[in-house]
Short mmCIF file of C-alpha atoms and ligand atoms in Angstrom, two decimals:
data_model
loop_
_atom_site.label_atom_id
_atom_site.label_comp_id
_atom_site.label_asym_id
_atom_site.label_seq_id
_atom_site.Cartn_x
_atom_site.Cartn_y
_atom_site.Cartn_z
CA MET A 18 -13.49 67.18 -73.27
CA GLU A 19 -10.08 65.91 -71.73
CA GLU A 20 -10.54 68.84 -68.84
CA GLN A 21 -13.77 67.13 -68.01
CA GLY A 22 -12.33 63.70 -68.03
CA LYS A 23 -9.56 64.74 -65.56
CA ARG A 24 -12.35 66.29 -63.51
CA ARG A 25 -14.12 63.17 -63.27
CA ARG A 26 -10.95 61.22 -62.44
CA CYS A 27 -10.28 63.75 -59.61
CA LEU A 28 -13.90 63.59 -57.86
CA ARG A 29 -12.87 60.84 -55.65
CA ARG A 30 -14.11 61.45 -52.36
CA VAL A 31 -17.41 60.61 -50.73
CA VAL A 32 -18.66 62.51 -47.66
CA LEU A 33 -21.16 60.39 -45.41
CA VAL A 34 -23.11 62.28 -42.87
CA PRO A 35 -24.61 59.60 -40.29
CA PHE A 36 -27.51 60.13 -38.11
CA PRO A 37 -25.99 59.64 -34.64
CA PHE A 38 -27.46 56.29 -33.79
CA GLN A 39 -26.17 52.77 -33.79
CA GLY A 40 -29.19 51.53 -36.28
CA HIS A 41 -28.06 54.32 -38.58
CA ILE A 42 -24.29 54.41 -38.28
CA ASN A 43 -24.04 50.87 -38.95
CA PRO A 44 -25.50 50.70 -42.49
CA ILE A 45 -23.85 54.38 -43.71
CA LEU A 46 -20.23 52.69 -42.43
CA GLN A 47 -20.91 49.55 -44.49
CA LEU A 48 -21.93 51.60 -47.44
CA GLY A 49 -18.64 53.63 -46.89
CA SER A 50 -16.59 50.22 -47.06
CA ILE A 51 -18.38 49.34 -50.43
CA LEU A 52 -17.50 52.48 -51.99
CA HIS A 53 -13.96 52.73 -50.51
CA SER A 54 -13.45 48.97 -52.10
CA LYS A 55 -14.61 50.60 -55.41
CA GLY A 56 -11.83 53.32 -55.16
CA PHE A 57 -13.32 56.43 -53.64
CA SER A 58 -11.82 57.93 -50.44
CA ILE A 59 -14.29 58.20 -47.68
CA THR A 60 -14.75 61.09 -45.26
CA VAL A 61 -17.32 60.48 -42.25
CA VAL A 62 -18.87 63.84 -41.04
CA HIS A 63 -20.29 63.02 -37.65
CA ALA A 64 -21.49 64.37 -34.22
CA GLN A 65 -19.54 64.14 -31.25
CA TYR A 66 -21.85 62.17 -29.29
CA ASN A 67 -22.30 58.55 -30.47
CA SER A 68 -19.25 59.30 -32.71
CA PRO A 69 -17.85 56.01 -34.65
CA ASP A 70 -14.41 54.80 -33.65
CA PRO A 71 -11.94 55.69 -36.11
CA SER A 72 -9.54 52.85 -35.28
CA SER A 73 -12.36 50.57 -36.54
CA HIS A 74 -12.23 52.27 -39.90
CA PRO A 75 -8.52 53.38 -40.49
CA ASP A 76 -8.98 53.92 -44.18
CA PHE A 77 -11.70 56.50 -43.64
CA SER A 78 -11.04 60.15 -42.65
CA PHE A 79 -13.33 61.25 -39.65
CA VAL A 80 -14.43 64.90 -39.13
CA PRO A 81 -16.60 65.64 -36.08
CA LEU A 82 -19.05 68.75 -36.30
CA PRO A 83 -18.29 71.42 -33.63
CA ASN A 84 -20.51 71.73 -30.67
CA THR A 85 -22.42 68.52 -31.03
CA SER A 86 -21.24 66.87 -27.75
CA SER A 87 -24.62 66.55 -26.06
CA ALA A 88 -27.28 64.50 -27.41
CA PRO A 89 -30.96 65.67 -27.90
CA ASP A 90 -33.14 63.33 -25.65
CA PHE A 91 -34.95 61.12 -28.37
CA THR A 92 -36.60 59.05 -25.86
CA VAL A 93 -38.69 62.37 -24.84
CA GLU A 94 -39.43 63.60 -28.36
CA ILE A 95 -38.17 62.09 -31.37
CA VAL A 96 -39.56 64.73 -33.86
CA ALA A 97 -38.69 67.91 -32.09
CA SER A 98 -35.10 66.24 -31.49
CA THR A 99 -34.61 65.42 -35.09
CA VAL A 100 -35.65 68.98 -36.13
CA GLN A 101 -33.47 70.49 -33.54
CA LEU A 102 -30.49 68.37 -34.51
CA ASN A 103 -30.89 69.37 -38.22
CA THR A 104 -31.09 73.00 -37.35
CA ASN A 105 -28.04 72.62 -35.04
CA TYR A 106 -25.97 70.69 -37.33
CA LYS A 107 -26.63 73.00 -40.61
CA ALA A 108 -24.96 75.83 -38.75
CA CYS A 109 -21.56 73.91 -38.62
CA PHE A 110 -21.70 71.52 -41.66
CA GLN A 111 -20.40 74.15 -44.19
CA GLU A 112 -17.33 74.98 -42.18
CA CYS A 113 -16.67 71.20 -41.75
CA LEU A 114 -16.78 70.77 -45.34
CA ALA A 115 -14.48 73.67 -46.06
CA GLN A 116 -12.12 71.68 -43.82
CA VAL A 117 -12.70 68.63 -45.67
CA MET A 118 -11.95 70.30 -48.84
CA SER A 119 -8.80 72.20 -47.53
CA GLN A 120 -7.28 68.94 -45.87
CA GLN A 121 -7.61 66.61 -48.99
CA GLY A 122 -5.12 66.45 -51.86
CA SER A 123 -5.27 69.22 -54.13
CA ASP A 124 -6.12 67.03 -56.88
CA GLU A 125 -9.12 65.28 -55.15
CA GLY A 126 -12.49 66.91 -55.30
CA ILE A 127 -15.67 65.96 -53.60
CA ALA A 128 -17.89 63.65 -55.68
CA CYS A 129 -20.93 63.71 -53.53
CA ILE A 130 -22.38 63.69 -49.99
CA ILE A 131 -24.46 60.77 -49.08
CA HIS A 132 -26.46 61.45 -46.09
CA ASP A 133 -28.83 59.67 -43.66
CA GLU A 134 -32.14 60.60 -44.78
CA LEU A 135 -32.81 61.93 -41.28
CA MET A 136 -29.96 64.36 -41.78
CA TYR A 137 -32.07 66.11 -44.33
CA PHE A 138 -30.46 69.38 -43.89
CA SER A 139 -27.28 68.13 -45.99
CA GLN A 140 -29.32 68.20 -48.95
CA ALA A 141 -29.96 71.73 -48.86
CA GLU A 142 -26.48 72.46 -48.13
CA ALA A 143 -25.05 70.20 -50.63
CA LYS A 144 -27.07 72.13 -53.11
CA ASP A 145 -25.83 75.53 -51.82
CA LEU A 146 -22.37 74.34 -52.48
CA LYS A 147 -23.37 72.74 -55.79
CA LEU A 148 -22.49 69.19 -54.88
CA PRO A 149 -24.62 66.16 -55.69
CA SER A 150 -26.28 64.42 -52.69
CA ILE A 151 -27.60 60.96 -52.28
CA SER A 152 -29.86 59.94 -49.25
CA LEU A 153 -29.67 56.99 -47.63
CA THR A 154 -32.80 55.25 -46.10
CA VAL A 155 -31.76 52.79 -43.40
CA GLY A 156 -35.28 51.46 -43.17
CA ASN A 157 -36.93 49.46 -45.75
CA ALA A 158 -39.12 50.36 -48.80
CA ALA A 159 -42.33 49.43 -47.14
CA HIS A 160 -41.91 51.83 -44.23
CA PHE A 161 -40.82 54.44 -46.78
CA LEU A 162 -44.16 54.21 -48.70
CA ALA A 163 -46.11 53.91 -45.23
CA ARG A 164 -44.38 57.14 -44.02
CA SER A 165 -45.25 58.73 -47.02
CA ALA A 166 -48.81 57.89 -47.29
CA LEU A 167 -49.55 59.29 -43.83
CA ILE A 168 -50.22 62.76 -45.14
CA GLN A 169 -52.90 61.46 -47.51
CA LEU A 170 -54.46 59.11 -44.82
CA LYS A 171 -54.57 62.21 -42.51
CA ALA A 172 -56.27 64.20 -45.11
CA GLU A 173 -58.67 61.52 -45.74
CA GLY A 174 -59.72 61.11 -42.16
CA HIS A 175 -57.96 57.66 -41.56
CA ILE A 176 -55.68 58.82 -38.98
CA PRO A 177 -55.51 59.01 -36.16
CA PHE A 178 -57.68 56.05 -35.59
CA PRO A 179 -59.97 54.54 -32.93
CA GLU A 180 -58.83 51.28 -31.36
CA SER A 181 -61.72 49.38 -33.07
CA LYS A 182 -60.22 49.99 -36.52
CA SER A 183 -56.76 49.00 -35.29
CA GLN A 184 -56.67 45.48 -36.82
CA ASP A 185 -58.01 46.89 -40.19
CA LEU A 186 -56.31 46.76 -43.19
CA VAL A 187 -54.96 50.16 -44.44
CA PRO A 188 -56.34 51.16 -47.90
CA GLU A 189 -53.52 50.83 -50.68
CA LEU A 190 -50.91 49.44 -47.95
CA TYR A 191 -51.42 45.71 -47.81
CA PRO A 192 -50.57 44.08 -45.53
CA LEU A 193 -50.36 46.76 -43.07
CA ARG A 194 -52.88 47.24 -40.47
CA PHE A 195 -53.59 50.46 -38.90
CA LYS A 196 -51.74 49.28 -35.90
CA ASP A 197 -48.83 48.73 -37.92
CA LEU A 198 -48.48 52.31 -39.31
CA PRO A 199 -45.33 54.10 -38.39
CA ILE A 200 -47.14 56.93 -36.48
CA LEU A 201 -45.59 58.98 -33.63
CA GLU A 202 -47.46 60.37 -30.62
CA LYS A 203 -47.35 63.73 -31.76
CA LEU A 204 -49.09 63.27 -35.16
CA GLU A 205 -49.07 66.66 -36.15
CA SER A 206 -45.56 67.60 -35.84
CA TYR A 207 -44.48 64.22 -37.19
CA LEU A 208 -46.53 64.99 -40.43
CA ALA A 209 -44.91 68.27 -40.81
CA LEU A 210 -41.47 66.63 -40.69
CA VAL A 211 -42.54 64.11 -43.12
CA SER A 212 -43.69 66.66 -45.59
CA LYS A 213 -40.70 68.85 -45.09
CA ALA A 214 -38.03 66.21 -45.06
CA PHE A 215 -39.19 63.05 -46.88
CA ASN A 216 -42.04 63.67 -49.10
CA ASN A 217 -40.32 65.62 -51.79
CA LYS A 218 -40.68 63.18 -55.06
CA ALA A 219 -37.93 64.96 -57.08
CA SER A 220 -35.29 65.21 -54.49
CA SER A 221 -31.88 63.15 -54.75
CA PRO A 222 -31.13 59.72 -55.44
CA ILE A 223 -32.00 57.18 -52.73
CA ILE A 224 -30.37 54.20 -51.56
CA TYR A 225 -32.20 51.52 -49.65
CA ASN A 226 -30.48 48.90 -47.55
CA THR A 227 -33.29 46.12 -48.84
CA ILE A 228 -33.36 43.69 -51.61
CA ASP A 229 -35.42 43.51 -54.48
CA PHE A 230 -36.87 40.14 -54.27
CA LEU A 231 -38.03 40.94 -50.53
CA GLU A 232 -39.64 44.21 -51.41
CA ASN A 233 -40.34 44.27 -55.17
CA SER A 234 -43.66 45.63 -55.21
CA SER A 235 -42.92 48.37 -52.45
CA LEU A 236 -39.73 49.43 -54.65
CA LYS A 237 -41.63 49.31 -58.09
CA LYS A 238 -44.36 51.83 -56.25
CA ILE A 239 -41.41 53.89 -55.24
CA GLN A 240 -40.09 54.19 -58.56
CA HIS A 241 -43.07 54.93 -60.05
CA GLN A 242 -43.99 57.70 -57.81
CA TRP A 243 -40.38 59.29 -57.09
CA GLN A 244 -38.87 60.90 -60.01
CA VAL A 245 -35.34 60.07 -58.84
CA PRO A 246 -32.85 57.11 -59.55
CA ILE A 247 -33.40 54.43 -56.41
CA PHE A 248 -30.83 51.73 -55.44
CA ALA A 249 -31.83 48.62 -53.54
CA MET A 250 -28.36 47.31 -52.50
CA GLY A 251 -29.00 45.21 -49.42
CA PRO A 252 -28.01 43.75 -47.23
CA MET A 253 -24.87 45.89 -47.09
CA HIS A 254 -23.26 44.31 -44.34
CA ARG A 255 -22.80 41.17 -46.48
CA ILE A 256 -21.64 43.12 -49.38
CA ALA A 257 -19.34 45.20 -47.32
CA SER A 258 -16.18 43.82 -45.76
CA THR A 259 -16.39 45.85 -42.58
CA SER A 260 -15.24 45.59 -39.04
CA SER A 261 -17.65 46.25 -36.27
CA SER A 262 -19.14 49.76 -35.67
CA SER A 263 -20.51 49.11 -32.25
CA LEU A 264 -20.54 52.18 -29.99
CA LEU A 265 -20.70 49.66 -27.08
CA GLU A 266 -18.25 47.06 -26.24
CA GLU A 267 -19.22 43.75 -27.58
CA ASP A 268 -19.23 40.93 -24.98
CA THR A 269 -17.83 38.18 -27.02
CA SER A 270 -17.60 35.56 -24.31
CA CYS A 271 -21.23 34.66 -25.39
CA LEU A 272 -19.82 33.20 -28.42
CA ALA A 273 -17.96 30.45 -26.11
CA TRP A 274 -21.12 29.73 -24.38
CA LEU A 275 -23.06 29.27 -27.63
CA ASP A 276 -20.15 26.74 -28.50
CA LYS A 277 -21.57 24.71 -25.77
CA GLN A 278 -25.44 24.51 -26.87
CA SER A 279 -26.91 22.26 -29.22
CA CYS A 280 -27.37 23.14 -32.70
CA LYS A 281 -30.64 25.63 -33.24
CA SER A 282 -31.52 25.32 -29.59
CA VAL A 283 -30.79 28.86 -28.45
CA ILE A 284 -33.29 31.82 -28.74
CA TYR A 285 -31.42 35.06 -29.28
CA VAL A 286 -33.41 38.10 -27.58
CA SER A 287 -32.04 41.74 -28.42
CA LEU A 288 -34.16 45.00 -28.65
CA GLY A 289 -31.73 46.90 -30.46
CA SER A 290 -30.06 50.03 -29.63
CA VAL A 291 -32.99 52.45 -28.82
CA ALA A 292 -36.20 50.63 -27.44
CA PHE A 293 -36.40 49.98 -23.63
CA MET A 294 -38.77 48.50 -21.50
CA ASP A 295 -40.13 49.10 -17.73
CA ILE A 296 -39.17 47.00 -14.92
CA LYS A 297 -42.35 45.01 -14.89
CA GLU A 298 -41.76 44.13 -18.37
CA LEU A 299 -38.19 43.24 -17.73
CA ALA A 300 -39.65 40.65 -15.17
CA GLU A 301 -42.15 39.36 -17.65
CA MET A 302 -39.42 38.77 -20.25
CA ALA A 303 -37.13 36.97 -17.74
CA TRP A 304 -39.71 34.81 -16.36
CA GLY A 305 -41.12 34.29 -19.84
CA LEU A 306 -37.48 32.78 -21.10
CA ALA A 307 -36.88 31.00 -17.73
CA ASN A 308 -40.21 29.01 -17.90
CA SER A 309 -39.79 28.32 -21.69
CA HIS A 310 -36.62 25.87 -20.79
CA GLN A 311 -35.03 27.00 -23.78
CA PRO A 312 -31.49 28.08 -23.56
CA PHE A 313 -31.48 31.85 -24.30
CA LEU A 314 -28.88 34.66 -24.89
CA TRP A 315 -30.32 37.94 -23.84
CA VAL A 316 -29.01 41.37 -24.61
CA VAL A 317 -29.76 43.94 -21.62
CA ARG A 318 -28.37 47.13 -22.85
CA PRO A 319 -27.34 49.97 -20.49
CA GLY A 320 -30.00 52.20 -20.18
CA SER A 321 -32.67 49.81 -21.74
CA VAL A 322 -34.60 49.29 -18.54
CA LEU A 323 -36.37 52.54 -17.51
CA GLY A 324 -35.06 53.94 -14.31
CA GLU A 325 -32.53 50.86 -13.42
CA GLU A 326 -29.15 50.09 -14.06
CA LEU A 327 -30.26 46.80 -15.83
CA ILE A 328 -28.94 43.18 -15.15
CA GLU A 329 -28.50 43.83 -11.45
CA VAL A 330 -32.26 44.31 -11.07
CA LEU A 331 -32.95 40.58 -12.07
CA SER A 332 -33.59 38.59 -9.06
CA GLU A 333 -31.38 36.02 -7.45
CA GLU A 334 -34.33 33.50 -7.85
CA PHE A 335 -34.36 34.11 -11.57
CA LYS A 336 -30.57 33.62 -11.79
CA LYS A 337 -30.67 30.48 -9.91
CA ASN A 338 -33.51 29.32 -11.97
CA ILE A 339 -31.82 29.72 -15.09
CA GLY A 340 -28.32 28.41 -14.03
CA GLU A 341 -26.31 27.90 -17.29
CA ARG A 342 -29.42 27.56 -19.42
CA GLY A 343 -29.18 31.47 -19.99
CA TYR A 344 -26.48 33.94 -20.62
CA ILE A 345 -27.10 37.73 -20.40
CA VAL A 346 -24.69 40.54 -21.78
CA LYS A 347 -24.93 44.21 -22.11
CA TRP A 348 -24.06 44.10 -25.93
CA ALA A 349 -23.27 41.02 -28.34
CA PRO A 350 -21.45 40.78 -31.38
CA GLN A 351 -24.90 40.34 -33.03
CA LYS A 352 -23.92 39.31 -36.55
CA LYS A 353 -21.76 36.61 -35.21
CA VAL A 354 -24.44 35.51 -32.79
CA LEU A 355 -27.13 35.25 -35.50
CA ALA A 356 -24.55 33.11 -37.69
CA HIS A 357 -23.65 30.61 -34.98
CA VAL A 358 -25.18 27.24 -35.48
CA ALA A 359 -26.50 27.00 -31.86
CA VAL A 360 -29.01 29.90 -32.65
CA GLY A 361 -32.42 28.95 -33.85
CA GLY A 362 -34.48 31.89 -33.21
CA PHE A 363 -34.64 35.67 -32.72
CA LEU A 364 -36.96 37.59 -30.26
CA SER A 365 -36.43 40.84 -31.79
CA HIS A 366 -37.79 44.48 -31.87
CA CYS A 367 -37.57 44.35 -35.50
CA GLY A 368 -35.30 47.25 -36.35
CA TRP A 369 -34.44 46.88 -39.94
CA ASN A 370 -30.86 45.86 -39.31
CA SER A 371 -31.60 43.38 -37.19
CA THR A 372 -34.48 41.82 -39.38
CA LEU A 373 -31.95 41.78 -42.40
CA GLU A 374 -29.40 40.15 -40.24
CA SER A 375 -31.79 37.62 -39.06
CA ILE A 376 -32.88 36.96 -42.89
CA CYS A 377 -29.45 36.56 -44.01
CA GLU A 378 -28.71 33.98 -41.52
CA GLY A 379 -32.04 32.08 -41.98
CA ILE A 380 -33.04 32.68 -38.51
CA PRO A 381 -36.86 32.77 -37.80
CA MET A 382 -38.22 35.32 -35.50
CA ILE A 383 -40.65 36.36 -32.46
CA CYS A 384 -41.35 40.00 -33.42
CA ARG A 385 -41.94 42.56 -30.57
CA PRO A 386 -41.90 45.94 -32.34
CA CYS A 387 -41.67 49.17 -30.43
CA LEU A 388 -41.49 52.04 -32.48
CA VAL A 389 -41.87 53.63 -35.97
CA ASP A 390 -40.54 51.41 -38.80
CA GLN A 391 -40.47 48.13 -36.43
CA LYS A 392 -44.07 47.76 -36.50
CA VAL A 393 -44.02 47.81 -40.59
CA ASN A 394 -41.03 45.31 -40.47
CA ALA A 395 -42.80 43.02 -38.09
CA ARG A 396 -45.85 42.95 -39.93
CA TYR A 397 -43.91 41.87 -42.90
CA VAL A 398 -42.03 39.39 -41.32
CA SER A 399 -45.11 37.69 -39.87
CA HIS A 400 -47.37 38.11 -42.55
CA GLU A 401 -45.68 38.50 -45.74
CA TRP A 402 -42.33 36.58 -45.55
CA ARG A 403 -43.89 34.26 -42.95
CA VAL A 404 -40.33 33.76 -41.18
CA GLY A 405 -41.65 34.99 -37.69
CA LEU A 406 -44.70 35.20 -35.40
CA GLU A 407 -45.82 38.53 -33.77
CA LEU A 408 -45.87 38.87 -29.81
CA GLU A 409 -48.76 41.27 -29.29
CA GLY A 410 -50.33 42.95 -26.52
CA ASP A 411 -48.92 43.64 -23.01
CA LEU A 412 -45.57 41.77 -22.50
CA GLU A 413 -46.73 38.79 -20.31
CA ARG A 414 -44.59 35.72 -19.32
CA GLY A 415 -47.14 33.16 -20.26
CA GLU A 416 -47.30 34.59 -23.90
CA ILE A 417 -43.50 34.95 -24.03
CA LYS A 418 -42.96 31.22 -23.20
CA ARG A 419 -45.71 30.29 -25.73
CA ALA A 420 -44.30 32.15 -28.36
CA ILE A 421 -40.87 30.69 -27.86
CA LYS A 422 -42.23 27.14 -27.63
CA THR A 423 -43.89 27.57 -31.02
CA LEU A 424 -40.98 29.15 -32.79
CA MET A 425 -38.34 26.70 -31.61
CA VAL A 426 -39.85 23.35 -31.25
CA GLY A 427 -43.44 23.68 -32.79
CA GLU A 428 -44.55 22.70 -36.19
CA GLU A 429 -45.34 26.33 -37.03
CA GLY A 430 -42.08 27.13 -36.09
CA GLU A 431 -40.65 24.48 -38.44
CA ALA A 432 -42.25 25.80 -41.15
CA MET A 433 -41.00 29.31 -40.74
CA ARG A 434 -37.42 28.03 -40.45
CA GLU A 435 -38.03 26.36 -43.78
CA GLU A 436 -39.13 29.76 -45.13
CA ALA A 437 -36.26 31.62 -43.56
CA LYS A 438 -33.91 29.01 -45.18
CA LYS A 439 -35.44 29.64 -48.66
CA LEU A 440 -34.82 33.60 -47.72
CA LYS A 441 -31.41 33.05 -46.90
CA GLU A 442 -30.46 31.15 -50.41
CA ASN A 443 -32.02 33.99 -52.17
CA VAL A 444 -30.02 36.73 -50.50
CA GLU A 445 -26.93 34.63 -51.40
CA LEU A 446 -28.04 35.07 -55.08
CA CYS A 447 -28.65 38.75 -54.94
CA ILE A 448 -25.43 39.61 -53.84
CA LYS A 449 -23.36 37.51 -56.15
CA GLU A 450 -22.23 38.92 -59.48
CA GLY A 451 -25.31 39.64 -61.73
CA GLY A 452 -27.61 39.50 -58.65
CA SER A 453 -29.89 42.55 -57.98
CA SER A 454 -28.12 44.09 -55.07
CA TYR A 455 -24.79 43.43 -56.91
CA ASN A 456 -26.25 45.15 -60.07
CA SER A 457 -27.51 48.21 -58.03
CA MET A 458 -24.22 48.51 -56.19
CA ASN A 459 -22.44 48.91 -59.78
CA ARG A 460 -25.18 51.32 -61.04
CA LEU A 461 -24.47 53.62 -57.88
CA VAL A 462 -20.90 53.59 -58.27
CA GLU A 463 -21.06 54.26 -62.27
CA MET A 464 -23.75 57.33 -61.33
CA ILE A 465 -21.16 58.51 -58.67
CA ARG A 466 -18.16 58.37 -60.93
CA SER A 467 -20.50 60.40 -63.73
CA PHE A 468 -21.14 63.52 -61.38
C1 LIG B 13 -33.04 52.25 -35.24
C2 LIG B 13 -34.30 51.91 -35.24
O1 LIG B 13 -34.87 51.72 -33.95
C3 LIG B 13 -34.87 50.97 -36.36
O2 LIG B 13 -36.16 50.90 -36.28
C4 LIG B 13 -34.47 51.51 -37.53
O3 LIG B 13 -34.72 50.52 -38.43
C5 LIG B 13 -32.93 51.75 -37.64
O4 LIG B 13 -32.40 52.53 -36.39
P1 LIG B 13 -32.12 50.07 -33.58
O5 LIG B 13 -33.36 50.01 -32.96
O6 LIG B 13 -30.94 50.09 -32.84
O7 LIG B 13 -32.28 50.92 -35.02
O8 LIG B 13 -32.26 48.66 -34.35
P2 LIG B 13 -31.43 47.96 -35.40
O9 LIG B 13 -31.93 48.40 -36.94
O10 LIG B 13 -32.11 46.17 -35.51
O11 LIG B 13 -29.97 48.04 -35.28
C6 LIG B 13 -29.32 47.63 -34.23
C7 LIG B 13 -27.88 47.19 -34.82
O12 LIG B 13 -27.08 46.99 -33.66
C8 LIG B 13 -27.73 46.07 -35.53
O13 LIG B 13 -26.71 46.24 -36.78
C9 LIG B 13 -27.36 44.95 -34.66
O14 LIG B 13 -26.44 44.13 -35.26
C10 LIG B 13 -26.57 45.67 -33.80
N1 LIG B 13 -26.39 45.20 -32.39
C11 LIG B 13 -27.67 45.14 -31.62
C12 LIG B 13 -25.21 44.68 -31.76
O15 LIG B 13 -24.12 44.66 -32.60
N2 LIG B 13 -25.19 43.98 -30.84
C13 LIG B 13 -26.37 43.86 -29.92
O16 LIG B 13 -26.22 43.64 -28.58
C14 LIG B 13 -27.48 44.47 -30.24
#
């Protein structure tokens, strides 16, 4: 008995395995900060490219996986790249864990491995080593359910679907329409990945960076269908006291520019860390923003415009037209931007981190989803939570201008702002002592201590 108690006291280290992309690194490091504040030591086993900056997390240990310095090209083939990455990393993961075990104090064992769900190889490896593992889903619960339903939708002949069905509601997945489904181009190989990696209903416990009041019905369905403990403990960036985990340098000069703008007047525009546009779309966005006559802060990330080195391609005429009314940066301190009093709207690709960050600050959105879960998130933002509107079809300057006007100065936008304010208030309650996310966090901590 005493031996067992001693063993438990010693199991203090949690090993985190992030998927090497910004939108995945942020939440797993936030989770690491939460667990560190609860007394766990944290080791991050990570790829050598897109690697987190250890100096921003001095309390964590970082162990790079050998031979992982080149990134698979996710813009070409997401599924094949994910599979390849899992195969490559599997080979060196055990070696890394052995290193972790030999480096740490002799009285400290590994309590568990928490891996991004896309790093699914970690689960099998943990099992081999007889270590508990927990999966972190960085997207939301609705996307998780929609993705898991794809196999059956295919078996029933619902997907792929003709254009004429794109606006129809998907059976059992209200409010999603067929066009909102998180389908990737190479459907067969994507479904093979879903079935292999994500649809094992008796796998490990799952952590979601989501909030019970936002996704109660999806979470209940998952709890009913999956035979594992689940933890909805978002928004983790609000629970964790964490420094930035940006892979690109944040241009903080935009905060001084925001200080000069009037309250709720600025539309903030960012398509996250993966989505991209072509030159034509860039021009449409630029002129949509200019013609709206609304102040804007626009993130044009390096590499986000296909074939060009970004901001330099914006014409002199455009720059003259906007004058001081627009501010363009390569990467922004997004959470600070969204919390700034001058920001009144967010034109976003609806990555789940951006969506949650916007909800936390009570900022209504214009949704311009590009890939996978973003379409699900956009539908929930506009149709279910009613804190945004969706910009559909080709990106076109007239439509962009109209959407900005509707959101920033229209009556419809005012109603969305009111709803967004209510969501923000609810978020505050969930993260306080006794709130749903606060309680989930404590349940998770207890579970890890019990391993
Ligand atoms: C990816 C997927 O695309 C997304 O759909 C999924 O939900 C998570 O993984 P990404 O596209 O980068 O993420 O979007 P998002 O989830 O919004 O994450 C981007 C993160 O980068 C956010 O935390 C945001 O605050 C941060 N960011 C973005 C900045 O700090 N500065 C910027 O200028 C832009």
